[in-house]
C-alpha cells in the first residue's frame, strides 16, 4: 500500500551552541602606553527551540531532522566588545506535542498554543573576557574564560491530536465514511479491516456558524492496549478529545461491541471513561426499513443514535447531539 504513515512520533538529537570564548586583549592607543585589559566576553551559544505552529498537524517535517545543532557564540573582541550570540535553531511543531528527554523520560513540556516556545537544548554562556580579571595585584591578566558547552540530548516528541470529538470503534465500523459525510474530509477508505492507518481530522460545519473538529482514530482491536494491532499507538490521541463518539455497526452484536470498546479504553486509561459518550449505530441502511431487530436494541444511559452515512439517515440529528454534548463540556469547565 502506498499510504504515508501518520507522523505522530519523532526522535531528534539536539545540541545547543557552545558559548564563545572571552578575549584576552589590551588597549593599544597612541597616548596610552600601558593600556589596561579590555578583552570582551564571548557571545552566548544559540538555543534549540520548539515552536508551536497551528498550521501543522503532523510531525512529518521533524522526522527528517535527526540532528539539530544551534550555532556557537563568537569570541569576544577588543574594547570590551561582546561576541555575537549564536543563532537559535527553531523547530516548528503542531499543537498537541508532548516533549520528553529520550534517556531519562523526563517530560520537558507540551506545545498547546500557536507560537508558544520551549527550549529543548540551551546554548552555553559565553566566557568572560580578561578585563573581568584585572585587580590591584594583577593589572595585566593574560587569561579569559572559555565559553560553556551547549546542552546536548536526545528528545522524543509525541503528537496527541487536539479534536473536540474522537471516533472510537473497531475496524469497519464506518468511522471514515461518517467523517467524510459530516465534514467533507476525504480519508482513504477501503473495504477491509485496518483501513485507516492515519488519523484524519475534519471540521464539521453546522447552521449559525457553529463548527467543531472531529478526529477519526484508526480502528482498535480487542487487546490493543497490550500492543496488538495498530490501535495502541493511536489510543493516546483519544486522551485529547472532549467527547467520544462510539460507533458500532448495526450488523454486529451492538451491546457486546460497545462493552468491548469500553474495556479497551479502560485497560489503557480508566479516566477516559469519564469523558461524555455518544453511541452511533451505523449502517442502518442495511437493516430492513431502517429498523433494528428487537434483540439488537440497547438500553444505555448515554445518547444512542441510529444512522446511515450512505443515505444521510439521522446525520443532522447526530451533529446536533454532539454539539449539545460539547456545550455541556464547555459549561462544566467554566463552572470549575
Coordinates of C-alpha atoms in Angstrom, one line a residue:
X1 CA 0.0 0.0 0.0
X2 CA 1.3 3.4 -0.8
X3 CA 0.0 5.2 2.3
X4 CA 2.1 7.5 4.3
X5 CA 2.2 6.6 7.9
X6 CA 0.7 9.4 10.1
X7 CA 3.7 11.1 11.7
X8 CA 2.9 11.2 15.4
X9 CA 6.3 10.5 16.8
X10 CA 9.8 11.8 16.2
X11 CA 13.2 11.4 17.9
X12 CA 15.8 14.2 17.4
X13 CA 19.3 14.7 18.7
X14 CA 19.6 18.4 19.7
X15 CA 22.6 20.4 20.7
X16 CA 22.7 24.0 21.9
X17 CA 25.6 26.1 20.6
X18 CA 28.7 26.5 22.6
X19 CA 29.4 29.9 24.2
X20 CA 32.2 31.9 22.6
X21 CA 35.5 32.3 24.4
X22 CA 36.3 35.6 26.1
X23 CA 39.0 37.7 24.6
X24 CA 42.5 38.4 26.0
X25 CA 43.2 42.0 24.8
X26 CA 44.9 45.2 26.0
X27 CA 44.2 48.7 24.9
X28 CA 46.5 49.8 22.2
X29 CA 46.2 53.6 21.9
X30 CA 48.8 56.1 20.8
X31 CA 48.7 58.1 24.0
X32 CA 48.1 55.2 26.4
X33 CA 51.5 53.4 26.6
X34 CA 50.3 50.9 29.3
X35 CA 46.7 50.3 28.2
X36 CA 44.7 48.0 30.6
X37 CA 42.9 44.9 29.7
X38 CA 39.8 45.3 27.6
X39 CA 39.1 41.9 26.2
X40 CA 35.3 41.4 25.7
X41 CA 33.1 38.5 26.7
X42 CA 32.2 35.7 24.3
X43 CA 28.7 35.5 22.8
X44 CA 26.2 33.0 24.2
X45 CA 25.5 29.9 22.2
X46 CA 22.2 29.6 20.4
X47 CA 19.3 27.6 21.8
X48 CA 17.3 24.8 20.1
X49 CA 13.7 25.8 20.4
X50 CA 10.4 24.0 19.6
X51 CA 7.8 26.5 18.5
X52 CA 4.0 25.9 18.1
X53 CA 2.5 26.3 14.7
X54 CA -1.3 25.9 14.4
X55 CA -0.9 25.3 10.6
X56 CA 0.8 21.9 11.1
X57 CA -0.9 18.7 12.1
X58 CA 1.8 16.1 11.8
X59 CA 5.4 15.7 12.9
X60 CA 6.4 14.7 9.3
X61 CA 8.9 17.6 8.8
X62 CA 10.6 16.8 12.1
X63 CA 11.0 13.2 11.4
X64 CA 13.6 14.1 8.7
X65 CA 15.6 16.3 11.1
X66 CA 17.7 13.7 13.0
X67 CA 20.4 16.0 14.2
X68 CA 19.8 19.7 15.0
X69 CA 22.6 22.0 16.2
X70 CA 22.3 25.6 17.1
X71 CA 25.2 28.0 16.2
X72 CA 28.1 28.7 18.6
X73 CA 28.7 32.1 20.1
X74 CA 31.6 34.2 18.7
X75 CA 34.8 35.2 20.5
X76 CA 34.8 38.5 22.4
X77 CA 36.5 41.4 20.9
X78 CA 38.7 44.4 22.0
X79 CA 37.2 47.4 23.8
X80 CA 35.1 45.1 25.9
X81 CA 33.1 44.2 22.9
X82 CA 30.9 41.2 23.5
X83 CA 31.0 38.4 20.8
X84 CA 27.9 37.9 18.7
X85 CA 25.5 35.3 20.1
X86 CA 24.9 32.1 18.2
X87 CA 21.8 31.8 16.1
X88 CA 18.9 29.9 17.6
X89 CA 17.6 26.8 15.8
X90 CA 13.8 26.9 15.7
X91 CA 11.8 23.7 15.0
X92 CA 8.1 24.3 14.2
X93 CA 5.8 21.7 15.7
X94 CA 2.0 21.1 15.7
X95 CA -0.1 21.9 18.7
X96 CA -0.6 18.9 21.0
X97 CA 3.1 17.9 21.1
X98 CA 4.5 16.5 24.3
X99 CA 8.3 16.5 24.6
X100 CA 10.4 14.1 26.6
X101 CA 14.1 13.6 27.3
X102 CA 14.7 10.3 25.4
X103 CA 17.1 8.9 28.1
X104 CA 15.6 10.0 31.4
X105 CA 11.9 10.1 30.1
X106 CA 11.6 13.4 31.9
X107 CA 8.7 15.4 30.5
X108 CA 10.2 18.7 29.2
X109 CA 6.9 20.4 28.2
X110 CA 3.9 20.5 25.9
X111 CA 3.0 22.7 23.0
X112 CA -0.6 23.8 23.3
X113 CA -0.6 27.3 21.8
X114 CA 0.4 29.0 18.5
X115 CA 3.9 30.4 18.7
X116 CA 4.5 29.0 22.2
X117 CA 8.2 28.2 22.6
X118 CA 10.0 25.6 24.6
X119 CA 13.8 25.5 24.8
X120 CA 14.9 21.9 24.4
X121 CA 18.6 22.5 24.3
X122 CA 20.1 25.6 25.9
X123 CA 23.2 27.3 24.4
X124 CA 26.3 27.7 26.6
X125 CA 27.1 31.0 28.2
X126 CA 29.9 33.0 26.7
X127 CA 33.2 33.1 28.6
X128 CA 34.4 36.3 30.4
X129 CA 37.0 38.5 28.7
X130 CA 40.2 39.4 30.5
X131 CA 39.0 42.8 31.6
X132 CA 36.9 41.0 34.3
X133 CA 40.1 39.6 35.9
X134 CA 42.0 42.9 36.4
X135 CA 42.9 43.6 40.0
X136 CA 45.3 45.7 42.0
X137 CA 47.8 42.8 42.1
X138 CA 47.2 41.6 38.5
X139 CA 46.9 44.6 36.2
X140 CA 47.6 42.6 33.0
X141 CA 45.6 39.4 33.3
X142 CA 46.6 37.1 30.5
X143 CA 43.7 34.8 30.6
X144 CA 40.0 34.8 29.7
X145 CA 37.3 32.1 30.2
X146 CA 36.3 29.6 27.6
X147 CA 32.6 29.5 26.7
X148 CA 30.4 26.9 28.3
X149 CA 29.3 23.9 26.2
X150 CA 25.7 23.9 25.0
X151 CA 23.2 21.2 26.2
X152 CA 23.2 18.0 24.3
X153 CA 20.3 15.5 24.5
X154 CA 18.0 13.3 22.5
X155 CA 14.4 14.3 22.7
X156 CA 11.2 12.4 21.8
X157 CA 8.2 14.2 20.6
X158 CA 4.7 12.7 20.7
X159 CA 1.7 14.3 19.0
X160 CA -1.7 13.9 20.6
X161 CA -4.4 15.2 18.3
X162 CA -6.5 18.1 19.6
X163 CA -10.0 17.5 18.4
X164 CA -13.4 18.1 20.0
X165 CA -14.8 14.7 19.1
X166 CA -13.0 11.4 18.8
X167 CA -14.5 8.5 16.8
X168 CA -14.0 5.2 18.7
X169 CA -14.8 1.9 17.0
X170 CA -13.5 -1.4 15.8
X171 CA -12.3 -1.7 12.1
X172 CA -15.2 -1.4 9.6
X173 CA -17.5 0.4 12.0
X174 CA -17.8 3.1 9.3
X175 CA -15.8 5.9 11.0
X176 CA -14.0 7.1 7.9
X177 CA -17.3 7.2 6.0
X178 CA -19.0 9.2 8.7
X179 CA -16.1 11.7 8.9
X180 CA -16.3 12.3 5.2
X181 CA -20.1 12.6 5.3
X182 CA -20.2 15.0 8.2
X183 CA -17.2 17.2 7.4
X184 CA -16.2 16.8 3.8
X185 CA -12.8 15.4 4.8
X186 CA -11.6 12.8 2.3
X187 CA -10.0 9.9 4.2
X188 CA -8.8 6.9 2.3
X189 CA -11.3 4.2 2.7
X190 CA -11.2 0.5 1.7
X191 CA -13.5 -2.5 2.4
X192 CA -11.3 -4.4 4.8
X193 CA -10.2 -4.0 8.4
X194 CA -7.4 -1.5 9.4
X195 CA -8.2 0.7 6.5
X196 CA -7.3 3.9 8.4
X197 CA -3.6 4.0 9.0
X198 CA -3.5 7.6 9.9
X199 CA -5.8 9.7 12.0
X200 CA -7.9 12.1 9.9
X201 CA -9.2 15.4 11.1
X202 CA -12.4 17.0 9.7
X203 CA -14.2 20.2 10.6
X204 CA -18.0 19.7 11.0
X205 CA -19.9 22.8 9.9
X206 CA -23.4 23.5 11.1
X207 CA -26.0 26.3 10.8
X208 CA -25.4 29.6 12.6
X209 CA -21.6 29.3 12.0
X210 CA -21.2 26.5 14.5
X211 CA -18.2 24.2 13.9
X212 CA -16.3 21.5 15.8
X213 CA -13.3 19.3 14.9
X214 CA -13.8 15.6 14.6
X215 CA -10.9 13.0 14.6
X216 CA -11.1 9.6 13.1
X217 CA -8.7 7.5 15.1
X218 CA -7.6 4.2 13.5
X219 CA -9.7 1.2 14.4
X220 CA -8.6 -0.6 17.5
X221 CA -8.9 -4.3 18.1
X222 CA -9.5 -6.2 21.4
X223 CA -6.3 -6.2 23.5
X224 CA -4.9 -3.2 21.6
X225 CA -3.8 -1.9 25.0
X226 CA -1.4 -4.8 25.1
X227 CA 0.2 -3.6 21.9
X228 CA -1.6 -5.8 19.4
X229 CA -2.6 -4.4 16.1
X230 CA -2.5 -0.8 15.1
X231 CA -4.7 0.6 17.8
X232 CA -2.3 1.1 20.7
X233 CA -0.2 3.8 19.1
X234 CA -3.3 5.8 18.5
X235 CA -5.1 5.3 21.8
X236 CA -3.1 8.2 23.2
X237 CA -4.9 10.6 20.7
X238 CA -8.2 9.8 22.4
X239 CA -6.9 11.4 25.6
X240 CA -7.3 14.8 23.9
X241 CA -10.9 14.6 22.8
X242 CA -13.7 16.3 24.8
X243 CA -16.4 13.9 23.6
X244 CA -16.1 10.3 22.5
X245 CA -18.4 9.1 19.7
X246 CA -18.6 5.3 19.9
X247 CA -19.5 3.6 16.6
X248 CA -20.9 0.1 16.2
X249 CA -22.2 -1.4 13.0
X250 CA -25.9 -2.5 13.0
X251 CA -24.8 -5.8 11.7
X252 CA -22.8 -6.6 14.9
X253 CA -23.9 -7.6 18.4
X254 CA -24.2 -4.0 19.5
X255 CA -24.0 -4.3 23.2
X256 CA -21.1 -6.7 23.1
X257 CA -19.1 -4.5 20.7
X258 CA -19.8 -1.4 22.8
X259 CA -18.7 -3.0 26.0
X260 CA -15.5 -4.4 24.3
X261 CA -14.6 -0.9 23.2
X262 CA -15.2 0.4 26.8
X263 CA -12.9 -2.3 28.1
X264 CA -10.1 -1.4 25.7
X265 CA -10.2 2.2 26.8
X266 CA -10.4 1.3 30.5
X267 CA -7.4 -1.0 30.2
X268 CA -5.4 1.8 28.6
X269 CA -6.5 4.6 30.9
X270 CA -9.6 4.3 33.1
X271 CA -10.2 8.0 33.3
X272 CA -11.0 8.1 29.6
X273 CA -14.4 6.6 30.6
X274 CA -15.1 9.9 32.5
X275 CA -15.5 11.6 29.1
X276 CA -19.0 12.2 27.8
X277 CA -20.0 9.4 25.3
X278 CA -22.4 9.0 22.5
X279 CA -23.2 5.8 20.7
X280 CA -23.9 5.8 16.9
X281 CA -25.3 2.6 15.5
X282 CA -24.1 2.7 11.9
X283 CA -25.0 1.2 8.5
X284 CA -28.8 1.3 9.3
X285 CA -29.4 1.3 5.6
X286 CA -28.5 -2.4 5.7
X287 CA -31.4 -3.1 8.1
X288 CA -34.9 -3.6 6.7
X289 CA -36.9 -0.4 6.8
X290 CA -34.1 1.1 8.9
X291 CA -35.4 -1.0 11.9
X292 CA -33.2 -2.8 14.4
X293 CA -34.2 -6.3 15.4
X294 CA -35.6 -6.3 18.9
X295 CA -32.7 -8.4 20.3
X296 CA -30.1 -5.8 19.0
X297 CA -31.6 -2.8 20.8
X298 CA -29.6 -1.4 23.7
X299 CA -30.7 0.4 26.8
X300 CA -27.8 2.7 27.8
X301 CA -27.5 5.8 29.9
X302 CA -25.9 7.7 27.0
X303 CA -27.5 9.1 23.8
X304 CA -27.9 6.4 21.2
X305 CA -28.4 7.5 17.5
X306 CA -29.2 5.1 14.6
X307 CA -27.5 6.5 11.5
X308 CA -26.5 5.7 7.9
X309 CA -23.7 7.7 6.4
X310 CA -24.5 6.3 3.0
X311 CA -28.0 7.8 2.9
X312 CA -27.6 10.6 5.5
X313 CA -30.1 9.0 7.8
X314 CA -30.2 10.9 11.1
X315 CA -26.8 12.6 10.3
X316 CA -28.2 16.1 11.2
X317 CA -29.6 14.7 14.5
X318 CA -26.2 13.3 15.3
X319 CA -24.5 16.6 14.6
X320 CA -26.9 18.4 17.0
X321 CA -26.4 15.8 19.8
X322 CA -22.6 16.1 19.5
X323 CA -22.9 19.9 19.6
X324 CA -25.1 19.8 22.7
X325 CA -22.6 17.5 24.5
X326 CA -19.7 19.8 23.6
X327 CA -21.6 22.7 25.1
X328 CA -22.1 20.7 28.3
X329 CA -18.4 20.2 28.5
X330 CA -17.7 23.9 28.0
X331 CA -20.2 25.0 30.7
X332 CA -18.7 22.4 33.1
X333 CA -15.3 23.9 32.5
X334 CA -16.5 27.4 33.1
X335 CA -18.1 26.4 36.4
X336 CA -14.8 24.9 37.7

